[in-house]
Coordinates of C-alpha atoms in Angstrom, one line a residue:
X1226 CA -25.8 62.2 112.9
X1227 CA -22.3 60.8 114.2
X1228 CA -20.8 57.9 112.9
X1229 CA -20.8 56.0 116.3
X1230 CA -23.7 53.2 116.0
X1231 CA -23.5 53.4 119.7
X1232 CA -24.3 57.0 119.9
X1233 CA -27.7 57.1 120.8
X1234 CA -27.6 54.6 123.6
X1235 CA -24.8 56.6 125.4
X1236 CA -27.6 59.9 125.5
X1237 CA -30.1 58.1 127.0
X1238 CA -30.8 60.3 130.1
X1239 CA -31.2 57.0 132.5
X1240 CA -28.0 55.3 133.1
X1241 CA -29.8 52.3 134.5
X1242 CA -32.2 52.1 131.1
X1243 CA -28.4 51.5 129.1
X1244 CA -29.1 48.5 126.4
X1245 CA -27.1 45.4 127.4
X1246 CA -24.9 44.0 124.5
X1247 CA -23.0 40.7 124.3
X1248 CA -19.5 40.3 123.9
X1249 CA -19.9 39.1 120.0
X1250 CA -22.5 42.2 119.2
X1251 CA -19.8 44.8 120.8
X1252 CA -17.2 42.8 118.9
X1253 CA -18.6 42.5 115.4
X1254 CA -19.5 46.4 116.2
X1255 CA -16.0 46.9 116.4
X1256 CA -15.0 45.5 113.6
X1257 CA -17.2 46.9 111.4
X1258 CA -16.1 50.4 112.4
X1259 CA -12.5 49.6 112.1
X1260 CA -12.7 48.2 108.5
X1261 CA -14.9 51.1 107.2
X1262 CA -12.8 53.5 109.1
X1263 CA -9.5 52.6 108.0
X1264 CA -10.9 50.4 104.7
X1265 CA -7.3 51.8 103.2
X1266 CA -3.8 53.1 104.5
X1267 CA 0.0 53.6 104.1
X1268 CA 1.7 52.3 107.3
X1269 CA 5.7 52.5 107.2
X1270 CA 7.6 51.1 110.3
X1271 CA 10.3 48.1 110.7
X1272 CA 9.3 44.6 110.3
X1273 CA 9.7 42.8 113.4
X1274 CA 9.7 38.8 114.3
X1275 CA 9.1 37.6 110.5
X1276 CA 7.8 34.3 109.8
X1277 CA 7.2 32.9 106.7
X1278 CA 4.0 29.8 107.3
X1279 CA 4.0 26.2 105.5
X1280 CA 1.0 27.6 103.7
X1281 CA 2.8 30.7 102.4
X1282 CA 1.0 33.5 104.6
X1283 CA 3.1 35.9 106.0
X1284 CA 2.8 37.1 109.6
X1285 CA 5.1 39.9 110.7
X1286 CA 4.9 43.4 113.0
X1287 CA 5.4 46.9 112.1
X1288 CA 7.0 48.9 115.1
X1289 CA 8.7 52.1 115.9
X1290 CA 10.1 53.8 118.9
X1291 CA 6.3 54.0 120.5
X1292 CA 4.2 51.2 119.3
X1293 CA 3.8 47.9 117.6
X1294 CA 1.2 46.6 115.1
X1295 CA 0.6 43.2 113.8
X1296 CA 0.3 42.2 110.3
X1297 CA -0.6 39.7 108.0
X1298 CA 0.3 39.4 104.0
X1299 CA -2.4 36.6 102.8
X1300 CA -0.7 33.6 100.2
X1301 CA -2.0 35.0 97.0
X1302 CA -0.4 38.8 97.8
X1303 CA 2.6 37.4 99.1
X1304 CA 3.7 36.0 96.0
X1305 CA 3.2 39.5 94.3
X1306 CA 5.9 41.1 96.5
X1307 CA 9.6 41.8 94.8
X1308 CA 10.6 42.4 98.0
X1309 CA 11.9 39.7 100.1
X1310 CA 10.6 40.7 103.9
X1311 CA 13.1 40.0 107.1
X1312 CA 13.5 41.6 110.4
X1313 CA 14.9 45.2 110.8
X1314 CA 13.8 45.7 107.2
X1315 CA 11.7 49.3 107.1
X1316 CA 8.9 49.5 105.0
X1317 CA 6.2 50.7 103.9
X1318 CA 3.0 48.7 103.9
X1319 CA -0.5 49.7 102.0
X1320 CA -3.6 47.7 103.5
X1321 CA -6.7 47.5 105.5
X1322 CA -7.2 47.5 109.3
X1323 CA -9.1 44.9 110.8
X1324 CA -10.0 43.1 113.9
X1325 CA -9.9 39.6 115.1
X1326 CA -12.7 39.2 117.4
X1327 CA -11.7 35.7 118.9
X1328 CA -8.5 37.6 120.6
X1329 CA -9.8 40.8 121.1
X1330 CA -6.5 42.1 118.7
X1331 CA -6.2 44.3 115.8
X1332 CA -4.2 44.0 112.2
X1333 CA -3.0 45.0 108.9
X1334 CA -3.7 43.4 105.7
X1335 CA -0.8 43.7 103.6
X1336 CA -2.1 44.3 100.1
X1337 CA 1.5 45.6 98.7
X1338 CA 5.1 46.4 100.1
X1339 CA 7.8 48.3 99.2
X1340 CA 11.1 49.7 101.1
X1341 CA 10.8 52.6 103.0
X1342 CA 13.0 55.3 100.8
X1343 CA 16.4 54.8 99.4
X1344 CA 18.2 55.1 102.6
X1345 CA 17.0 51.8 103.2
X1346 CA 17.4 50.4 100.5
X1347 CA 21.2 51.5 100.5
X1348 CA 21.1 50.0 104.1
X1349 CA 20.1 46.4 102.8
X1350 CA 22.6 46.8 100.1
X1351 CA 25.2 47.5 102.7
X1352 CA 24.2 44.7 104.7
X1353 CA 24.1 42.1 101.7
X1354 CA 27.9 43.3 99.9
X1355 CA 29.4 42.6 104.2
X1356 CA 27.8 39.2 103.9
X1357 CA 28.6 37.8 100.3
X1358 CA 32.1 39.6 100.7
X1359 CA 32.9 37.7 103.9
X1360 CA 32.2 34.2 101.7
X1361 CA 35.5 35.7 99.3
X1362 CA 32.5 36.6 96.1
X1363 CA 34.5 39.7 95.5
X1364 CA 38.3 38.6 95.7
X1365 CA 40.8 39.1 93.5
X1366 CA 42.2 36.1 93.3
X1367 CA 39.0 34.9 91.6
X1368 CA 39.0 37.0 89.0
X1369 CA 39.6 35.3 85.8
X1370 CA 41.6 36.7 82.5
X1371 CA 39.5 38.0 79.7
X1372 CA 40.2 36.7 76.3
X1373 CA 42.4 38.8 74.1
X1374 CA 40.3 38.2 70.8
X1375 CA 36.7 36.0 71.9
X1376 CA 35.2 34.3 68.8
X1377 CA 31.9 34.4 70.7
X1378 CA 30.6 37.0 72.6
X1379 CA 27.0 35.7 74.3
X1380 CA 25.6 39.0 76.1
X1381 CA 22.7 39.0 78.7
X1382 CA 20.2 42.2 78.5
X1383 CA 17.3 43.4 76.9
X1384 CA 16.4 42.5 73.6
X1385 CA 14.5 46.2 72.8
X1386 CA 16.5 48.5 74.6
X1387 CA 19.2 50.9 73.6
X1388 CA 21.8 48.8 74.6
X1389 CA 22.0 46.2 72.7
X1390 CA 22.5 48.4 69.8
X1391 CA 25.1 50.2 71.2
X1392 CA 27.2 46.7 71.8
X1393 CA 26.7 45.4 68.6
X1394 CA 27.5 49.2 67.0
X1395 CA 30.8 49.2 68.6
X1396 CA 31.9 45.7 68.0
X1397 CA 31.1 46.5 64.3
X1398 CA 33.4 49.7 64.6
X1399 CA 36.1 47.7 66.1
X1400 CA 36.1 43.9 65.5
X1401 CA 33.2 42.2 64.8
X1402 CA 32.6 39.2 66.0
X1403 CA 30.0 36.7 66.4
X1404 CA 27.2 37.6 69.3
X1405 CA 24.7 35.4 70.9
X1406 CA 22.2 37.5 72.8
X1407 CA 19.9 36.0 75.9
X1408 CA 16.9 38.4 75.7
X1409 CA 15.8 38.9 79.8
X1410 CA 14.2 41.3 81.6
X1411 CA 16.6 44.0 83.1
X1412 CA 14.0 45.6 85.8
X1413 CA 11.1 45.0 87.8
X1414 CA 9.5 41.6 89.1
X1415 CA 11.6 38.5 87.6
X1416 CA 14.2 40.4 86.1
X1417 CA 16.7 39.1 88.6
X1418 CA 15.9 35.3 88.1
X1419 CA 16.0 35.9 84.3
X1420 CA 19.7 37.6 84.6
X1421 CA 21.1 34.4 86.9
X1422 CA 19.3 32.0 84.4
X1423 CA 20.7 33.8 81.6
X1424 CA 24.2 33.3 83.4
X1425 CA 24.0 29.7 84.1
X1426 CA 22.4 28.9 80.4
X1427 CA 25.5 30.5 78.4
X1428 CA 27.8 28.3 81.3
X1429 CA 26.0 25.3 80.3
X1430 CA 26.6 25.0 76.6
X1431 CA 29.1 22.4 75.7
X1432 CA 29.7 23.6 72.0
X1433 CA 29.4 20.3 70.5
X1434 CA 25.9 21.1 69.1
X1435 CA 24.9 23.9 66.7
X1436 CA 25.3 26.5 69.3
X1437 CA 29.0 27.7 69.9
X1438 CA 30.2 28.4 73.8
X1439 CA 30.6 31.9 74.1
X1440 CA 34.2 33.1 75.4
X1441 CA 33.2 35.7 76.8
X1442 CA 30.0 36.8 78.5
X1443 CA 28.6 40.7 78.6
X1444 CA 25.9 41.7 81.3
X1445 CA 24.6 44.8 80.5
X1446 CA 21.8 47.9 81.0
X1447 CA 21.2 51.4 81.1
X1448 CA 21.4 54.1 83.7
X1449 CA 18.5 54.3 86.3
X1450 CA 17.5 55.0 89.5
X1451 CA 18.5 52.6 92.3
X1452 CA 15.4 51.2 92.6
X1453 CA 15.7 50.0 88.6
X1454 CA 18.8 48.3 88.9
X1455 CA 17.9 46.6 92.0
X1456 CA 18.0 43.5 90.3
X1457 CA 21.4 43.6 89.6
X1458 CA 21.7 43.5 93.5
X1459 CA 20.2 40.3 94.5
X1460 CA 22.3 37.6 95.7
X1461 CA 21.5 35.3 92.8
X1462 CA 22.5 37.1 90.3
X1463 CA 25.7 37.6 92.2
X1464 CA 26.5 34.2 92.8
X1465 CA 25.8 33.5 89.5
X1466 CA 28.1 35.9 88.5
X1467 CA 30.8 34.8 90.8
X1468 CA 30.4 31.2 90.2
X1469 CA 31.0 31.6 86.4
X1470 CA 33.2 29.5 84.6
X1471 CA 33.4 31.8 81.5
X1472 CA 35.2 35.3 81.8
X1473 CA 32.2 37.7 82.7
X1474 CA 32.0 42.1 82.2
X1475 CA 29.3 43.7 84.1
X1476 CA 27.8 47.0 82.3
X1477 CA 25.2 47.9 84.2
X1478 CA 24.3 51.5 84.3
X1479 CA 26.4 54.7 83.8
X1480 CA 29.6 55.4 85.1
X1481 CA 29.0 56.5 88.6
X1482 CA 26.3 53.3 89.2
X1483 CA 27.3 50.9 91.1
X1484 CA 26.0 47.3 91.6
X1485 CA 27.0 44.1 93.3
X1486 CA 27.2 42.0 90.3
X1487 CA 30.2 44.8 89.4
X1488 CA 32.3 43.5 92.4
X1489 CA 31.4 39.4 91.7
X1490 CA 32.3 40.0 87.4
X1491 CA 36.1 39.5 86.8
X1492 CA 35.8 43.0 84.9
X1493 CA 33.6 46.3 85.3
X1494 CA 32.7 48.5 82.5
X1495 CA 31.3 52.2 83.2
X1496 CA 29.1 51.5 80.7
X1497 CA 27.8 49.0 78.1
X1498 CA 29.8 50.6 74.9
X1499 CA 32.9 50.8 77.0
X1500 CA 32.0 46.6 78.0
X1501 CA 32.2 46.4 73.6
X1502 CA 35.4 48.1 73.8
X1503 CA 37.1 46.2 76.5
X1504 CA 35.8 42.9 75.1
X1505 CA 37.6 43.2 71.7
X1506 CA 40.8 45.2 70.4
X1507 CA 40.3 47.9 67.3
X1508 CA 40.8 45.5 64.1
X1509 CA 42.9 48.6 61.7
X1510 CA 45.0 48.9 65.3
X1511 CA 46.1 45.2 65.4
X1512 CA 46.9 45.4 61.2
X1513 CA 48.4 48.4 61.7
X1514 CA 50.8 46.9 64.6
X1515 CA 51.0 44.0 62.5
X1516 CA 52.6 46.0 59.3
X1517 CA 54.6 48.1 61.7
X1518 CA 55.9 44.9 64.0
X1519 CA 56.0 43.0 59.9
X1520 CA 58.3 46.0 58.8
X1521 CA 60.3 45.7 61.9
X1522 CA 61.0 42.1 61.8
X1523 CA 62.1 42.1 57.8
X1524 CA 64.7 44.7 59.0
X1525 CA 66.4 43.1 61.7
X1526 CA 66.6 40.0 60.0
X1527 CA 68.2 41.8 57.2
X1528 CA 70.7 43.4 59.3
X1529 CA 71.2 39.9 61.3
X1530 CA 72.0 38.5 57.6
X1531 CA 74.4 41.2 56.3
X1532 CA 76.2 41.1 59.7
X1533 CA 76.6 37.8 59.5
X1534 CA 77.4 37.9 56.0
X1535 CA 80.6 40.2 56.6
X1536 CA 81.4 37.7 59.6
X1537 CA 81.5 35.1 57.1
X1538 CA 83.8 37.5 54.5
X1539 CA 86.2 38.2 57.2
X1540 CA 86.4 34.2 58.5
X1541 CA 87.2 33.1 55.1
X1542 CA 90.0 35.8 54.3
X1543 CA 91.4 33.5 57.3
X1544 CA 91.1 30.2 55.7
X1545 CA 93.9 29.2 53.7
X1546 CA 93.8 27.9 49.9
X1547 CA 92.2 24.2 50.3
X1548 CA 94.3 23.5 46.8
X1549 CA 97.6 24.1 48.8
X1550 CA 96.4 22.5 52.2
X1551 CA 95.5 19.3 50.2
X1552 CA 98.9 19.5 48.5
X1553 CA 101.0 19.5 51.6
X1554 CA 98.5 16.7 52.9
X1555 CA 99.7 14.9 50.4
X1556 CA 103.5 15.2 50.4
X1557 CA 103.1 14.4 54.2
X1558 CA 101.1 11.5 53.8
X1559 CA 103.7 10.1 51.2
X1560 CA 106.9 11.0 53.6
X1561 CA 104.5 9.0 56.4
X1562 CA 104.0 5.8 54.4
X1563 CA 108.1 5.9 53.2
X1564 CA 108.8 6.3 57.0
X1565 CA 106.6 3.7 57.8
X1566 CA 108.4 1.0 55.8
X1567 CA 111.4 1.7 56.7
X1568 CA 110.5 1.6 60.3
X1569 CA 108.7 -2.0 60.0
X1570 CA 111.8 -3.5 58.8
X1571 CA 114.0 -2.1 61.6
X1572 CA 111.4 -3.0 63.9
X1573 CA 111.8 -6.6 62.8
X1574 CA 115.4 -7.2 62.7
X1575 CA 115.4 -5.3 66.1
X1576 CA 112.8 -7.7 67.9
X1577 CA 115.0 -10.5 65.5
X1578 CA 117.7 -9.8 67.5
X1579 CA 116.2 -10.0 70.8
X1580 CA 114.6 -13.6 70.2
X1581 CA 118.1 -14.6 69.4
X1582 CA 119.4 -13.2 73.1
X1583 CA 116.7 -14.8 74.7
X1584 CA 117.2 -18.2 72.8
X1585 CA 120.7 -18.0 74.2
X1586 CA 119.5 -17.9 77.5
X1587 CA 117.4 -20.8 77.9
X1588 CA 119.0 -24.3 78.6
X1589 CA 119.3 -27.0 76.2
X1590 CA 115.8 -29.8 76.5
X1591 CA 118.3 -32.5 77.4
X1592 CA 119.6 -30.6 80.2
X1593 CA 116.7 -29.6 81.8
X1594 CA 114.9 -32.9 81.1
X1595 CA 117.9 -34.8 82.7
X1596 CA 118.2 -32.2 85.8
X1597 CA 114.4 -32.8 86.3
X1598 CA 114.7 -36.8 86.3
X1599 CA 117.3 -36.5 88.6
X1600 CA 115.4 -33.9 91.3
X1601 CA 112.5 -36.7 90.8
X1602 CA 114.6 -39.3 91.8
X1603 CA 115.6 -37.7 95.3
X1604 CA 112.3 -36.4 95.8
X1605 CA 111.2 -40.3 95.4
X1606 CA 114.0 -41.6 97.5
X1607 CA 112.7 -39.0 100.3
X1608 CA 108.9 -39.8 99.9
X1609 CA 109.9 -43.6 100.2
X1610 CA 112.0 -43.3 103.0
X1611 CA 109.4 -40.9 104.5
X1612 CA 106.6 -43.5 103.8
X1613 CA 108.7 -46.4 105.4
X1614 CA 109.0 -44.7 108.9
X1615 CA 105.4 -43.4 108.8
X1616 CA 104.7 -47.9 107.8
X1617 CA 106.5 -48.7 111.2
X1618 CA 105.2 -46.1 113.0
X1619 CA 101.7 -47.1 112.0
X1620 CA 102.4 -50.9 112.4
X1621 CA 103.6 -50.2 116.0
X1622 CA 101.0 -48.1 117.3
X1623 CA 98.8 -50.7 115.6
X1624 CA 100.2 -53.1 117.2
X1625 CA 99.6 -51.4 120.7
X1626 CA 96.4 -50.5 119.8
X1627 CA 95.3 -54.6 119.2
X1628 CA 97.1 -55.8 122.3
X1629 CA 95.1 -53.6 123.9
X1630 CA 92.2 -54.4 122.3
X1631 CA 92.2 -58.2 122.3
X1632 CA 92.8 -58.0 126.5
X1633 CA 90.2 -55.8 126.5
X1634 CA 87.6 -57.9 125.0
X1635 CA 89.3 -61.0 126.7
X1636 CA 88.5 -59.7 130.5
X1637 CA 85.0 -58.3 129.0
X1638 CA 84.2 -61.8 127.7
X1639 CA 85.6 -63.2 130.8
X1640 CA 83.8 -60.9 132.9
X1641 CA 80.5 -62.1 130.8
X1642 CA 81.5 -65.3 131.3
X1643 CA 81.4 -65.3 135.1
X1644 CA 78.3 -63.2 135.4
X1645 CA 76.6 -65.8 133.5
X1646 CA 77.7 -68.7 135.5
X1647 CA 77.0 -67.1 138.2
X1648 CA 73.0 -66.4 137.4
X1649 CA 73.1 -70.3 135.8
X1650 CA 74.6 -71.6 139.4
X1651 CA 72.1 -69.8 141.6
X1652 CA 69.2 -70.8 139.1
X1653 CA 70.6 -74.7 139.5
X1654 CA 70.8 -73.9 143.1
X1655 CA 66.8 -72.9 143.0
X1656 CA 65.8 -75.9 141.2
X1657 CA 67.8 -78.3 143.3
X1658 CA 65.7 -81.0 145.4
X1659 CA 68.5 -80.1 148.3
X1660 CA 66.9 -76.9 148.6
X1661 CA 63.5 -78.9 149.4
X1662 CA 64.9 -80.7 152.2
X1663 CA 66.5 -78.0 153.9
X1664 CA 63.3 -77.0 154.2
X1665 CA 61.5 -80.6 156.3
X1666 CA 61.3 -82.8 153.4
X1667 CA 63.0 -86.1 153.1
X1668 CA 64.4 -88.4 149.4
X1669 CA 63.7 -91.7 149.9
X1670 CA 65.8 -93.8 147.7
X1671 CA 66.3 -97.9 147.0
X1672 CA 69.4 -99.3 147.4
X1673 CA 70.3 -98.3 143.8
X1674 CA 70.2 -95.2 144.2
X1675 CA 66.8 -94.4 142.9
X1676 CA 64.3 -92.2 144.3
X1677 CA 60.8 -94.0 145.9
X1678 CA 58.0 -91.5 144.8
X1679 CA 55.4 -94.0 146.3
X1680 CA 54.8 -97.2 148.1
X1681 CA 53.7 -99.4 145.8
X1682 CA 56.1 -102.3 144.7
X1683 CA 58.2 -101.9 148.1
X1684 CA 58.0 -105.5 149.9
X1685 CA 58.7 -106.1 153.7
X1686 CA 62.6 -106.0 154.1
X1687 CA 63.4 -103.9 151.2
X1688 CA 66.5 -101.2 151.9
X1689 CA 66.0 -98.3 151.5
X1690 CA 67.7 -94.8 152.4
X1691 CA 66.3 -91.5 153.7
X1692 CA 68.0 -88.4 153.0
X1693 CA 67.3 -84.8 155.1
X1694 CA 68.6 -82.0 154.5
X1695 CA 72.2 -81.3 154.4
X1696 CA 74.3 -84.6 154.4
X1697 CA 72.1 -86.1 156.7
X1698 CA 71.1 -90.2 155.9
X1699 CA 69.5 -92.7 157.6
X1700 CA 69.0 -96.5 155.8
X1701 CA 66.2 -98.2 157.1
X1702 CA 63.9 -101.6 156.0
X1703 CA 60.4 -101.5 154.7
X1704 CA 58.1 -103.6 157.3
X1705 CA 55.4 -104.6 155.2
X1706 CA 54.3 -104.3 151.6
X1707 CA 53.4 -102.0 149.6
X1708 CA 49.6 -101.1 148.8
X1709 CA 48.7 -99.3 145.7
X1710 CA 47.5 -96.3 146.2
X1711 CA 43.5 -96.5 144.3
X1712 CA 42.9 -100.2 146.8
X1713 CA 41.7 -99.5 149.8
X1714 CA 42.7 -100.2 153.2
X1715 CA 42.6 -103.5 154.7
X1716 CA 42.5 -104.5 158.3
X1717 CA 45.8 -106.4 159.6
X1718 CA 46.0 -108.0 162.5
X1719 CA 49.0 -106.5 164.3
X1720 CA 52.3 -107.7 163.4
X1721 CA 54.5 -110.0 165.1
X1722 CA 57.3 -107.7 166.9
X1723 CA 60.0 -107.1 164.1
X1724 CA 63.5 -108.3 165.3
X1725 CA 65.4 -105.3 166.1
X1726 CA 67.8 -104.4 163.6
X1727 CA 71.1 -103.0 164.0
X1728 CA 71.6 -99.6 162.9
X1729 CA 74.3 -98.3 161.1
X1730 CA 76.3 -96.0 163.4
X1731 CA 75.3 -92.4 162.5
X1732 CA 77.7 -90.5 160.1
X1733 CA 78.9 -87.6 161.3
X1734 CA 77.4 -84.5 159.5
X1735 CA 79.7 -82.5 158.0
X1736 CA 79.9 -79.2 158.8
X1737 CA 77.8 -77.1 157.0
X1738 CA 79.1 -74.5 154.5
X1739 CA 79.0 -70.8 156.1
X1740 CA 77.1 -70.0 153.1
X1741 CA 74.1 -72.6 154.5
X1742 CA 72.3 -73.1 157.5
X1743 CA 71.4 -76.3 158.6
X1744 CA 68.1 -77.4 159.4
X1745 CA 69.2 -80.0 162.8

């Protein structure tokens, strides 16, 4: 009996007679056999075209030089992984085959993975120390100074193992000090989070509460494969080691391990007694140097003192006896203050005599009032005579100055004058009733002289005079009385024939003025 379900339908002796299967039965066949057939196996190959889904799945392929296989690590076993999957990663993945029917496609279901021996392993450390040391992690010039003496030590590692003890025993040998200890996990799932946590926690502490900030911080663990101090490799507990604001040692493993977290910590320790013995200084040493550098000092300051005190021997064999210098002080001062009143009265009959020299030079008070009234006197005579010419000058070229003035203002008063008559004469000349007859009327006047404005009152044989323009005059007699002007017209009969009446012989006009036309 074979394991092929489709076994007996291929002997069937007639092809034709061959059972007809859909496309679900052939597939479901399928994947039964696959699943039962490879229900469990160890792939290894390099993760190709990662991806990490919004619901936590993983989907990923497995290739080598000759093939390619899809894969898929379901949410719940995802989370179980340490290892954190990306492309070009090799690796060796335990699971189950199966099929997916809707694409006619085959994968593996990732139960557990883990890197594919320690070469790659070495080759993702490689990869991660290039990238953290091109952000400057490992430089030197962020190393920090350790602490010469730390009153608080605060040390990350495992609270069971070995090491601890081995800390504390040598701190005890050599200074003791006071130790706060951040229990963690050192290997396996976790341990790295722990270690970064631990880190940050001792970085955190202000020391204003009950809890002291350490000084000093001491990450350490035993020797182990490469696989067990992995977690000293991950990038978080580098960065948390680099980002550190108190002085950090790294002991982590023997002397010939090597971790990441030993290039980020401002000091390296072969091992995690030698991380005791770097962080504090052998107590009987220090008291030791103490008494020897205690020793040291007394003797030079007592050989400073008795050099000096032969210095001061020797000065004062040079200083002479202050009884005798204070005794010729005195006989000095005394010779000074004789000296000194003799010389005051010499100084006075000295300056006495040259008051009296000087006395003799200056003139008598009459003399020099009398020579000062008389050089007043001619300086008065001069300032009067100067102040009589500078009168006369002044009066003359005052009088100029008014002659001028008064003919000035006479022809500018005159000139006024004439401009004024002149406007008043040709404004008389407008309002003059000559003007009127120049041009057509005619004055009629009585024999008196008076002007006839209208007819009433005028009887027949009144004399009157007409006067045109210019000096033209004609005297002629009313024929007929006057009417008044409001009665009206009555019919005459006509008039007897007036006798003639001699004229007057006609004046002869006078010549009109140039000025003038005439109106005849």
């Amino acid at each position: 009996m074979t394991d092929n379900p489709f076994a007996d339908a291929f002997e069937t002796p007639a092809q034709h007679n061959q059972p007809v299967f859909s496309v679900s039965e052939l597939s479901g066949a399928l994947k039964r056999t696959v699943e039962d057939a490879f229900s469990l196996v160890r792939v290894r190959g390099e993760i190709s075209g990662f991806k990490r889904a919004a619901s936590g799945h993983l989907y990923l392929a497995l290739k080598d030089e000759n093939a390619v296989m899809d894969a898929v690590c379901w949410k719940g076993v995802a989370a179980k992984i340490d290892l954190k999957p990306q492309d070009g990663m090799e690796v060796v993945c335990k699971g189950r085959l199966t099929t997916y029917p809707g694409r006619s496609k085959y994968q593996l279901v990732i139960e557990s993975m883990e890197l594919a021996g320690e070469g790659a392993l070495l080759k993702l450390l490689e990869d991660l120390k290039r990238k953290l040391a091109a952000e400057g992690l490992f430089d030197e010039s962020r190393k920090k100074p350790l602490p010469f003496l730390p009153k608080t030590i605060g040390i990350v590692t495992s609270p069971t193992g070995a090491v601890i003890r081995d800390i504390m025993h040598r701190l005890n040998d050599r200074f003791p000090r006071h130790v706060l200890l951040w229990p963690c996990l050192v290997q396996g799932k976790g341990a790295a989070e722990q270690v970064a946590k631990a880190i940050k926690g001792f970085n955190e502490i202000d020391g204003t509460g009950d809890v002291p900030r350490p000084d000093l911080i001491i990450v350490a663990r035993g020797g182990g494969s490469l696989e067990d101090l992995w977690s000293f490799n991950e990038e978080a507990v580098v960065r948390a080691a680099a980002y550190s604001d108190i002085p950090l040692i790294s002991a982590v493993g023997h002397e010939t391990d090597t971790t990441l977290i030993d290039y980020a910590s401002d000091r390296r320790a072969p091992t995690p007694t030698a991380a005791a013995e770097i962080a504090v200084p052998v107590r009987r040493d220090l008291y030791a140097q103490v008494l020897d550098d205690g020793a040291r000092l007394e003797a030079a300051i007592n050989r400073s003192l008795e050099e000096r005190k032969i210095r001061v021997t020797s000065a004062a064999r040079a200083i002479p006896n202050p009884q005798r210098m204070v005794e010729d002080m005195t006989l000095r001062l005394d010779d000074r203050v004789e000296r000194l009143g003799n010389s005051a009265q010499n100084l006075l009959q000295r300056h006495g005599m040259r008051v009296e020299q000087l006395a003799s030079k200056i003139p008598q008070p009459q003399q020099q009032i009398q020579n000062a009234q008389e050089r007043l006197l001619g300086r008065t005579q001069a300032l009067m005579s100067s102040y009589q010419s500078f009168l006369q000058k002044r009066q003359s070229r005052y009088d100029r100055t008014s002659a001028l003035v008064r003919r000035k203002a006479i022809d500018d008063q005159v000139e006024r004058s004439s401009q004024k008559l002149g406007s008043l004469s040709a404004l008389l000349e407008s309002y003059s009733y000559k003007s009127v007859l120049d041009r057509g009327f005619a004055l009629v006047s009585d024999k008196d002289g008076k002007a006839v404005t209208a007819s009433a009152g005028l009887c027949s044989g009144d004399e009157l005079s007409i006067q045109f323009g210019g000096d033209d005059q004609v005297d002629v007699l009313v024929n007929g009385e006057g009417v008044a002007p409001t009665a009206p017209p009555t019919p005459k009969p006509a008039p007897a024939p007036a006798p003639k009446v001699k004229e007057k012989p006609k004046t002869k006009a006078k010549t009109p003025s140039p000025e003038q036309g005439s109106l005849f």
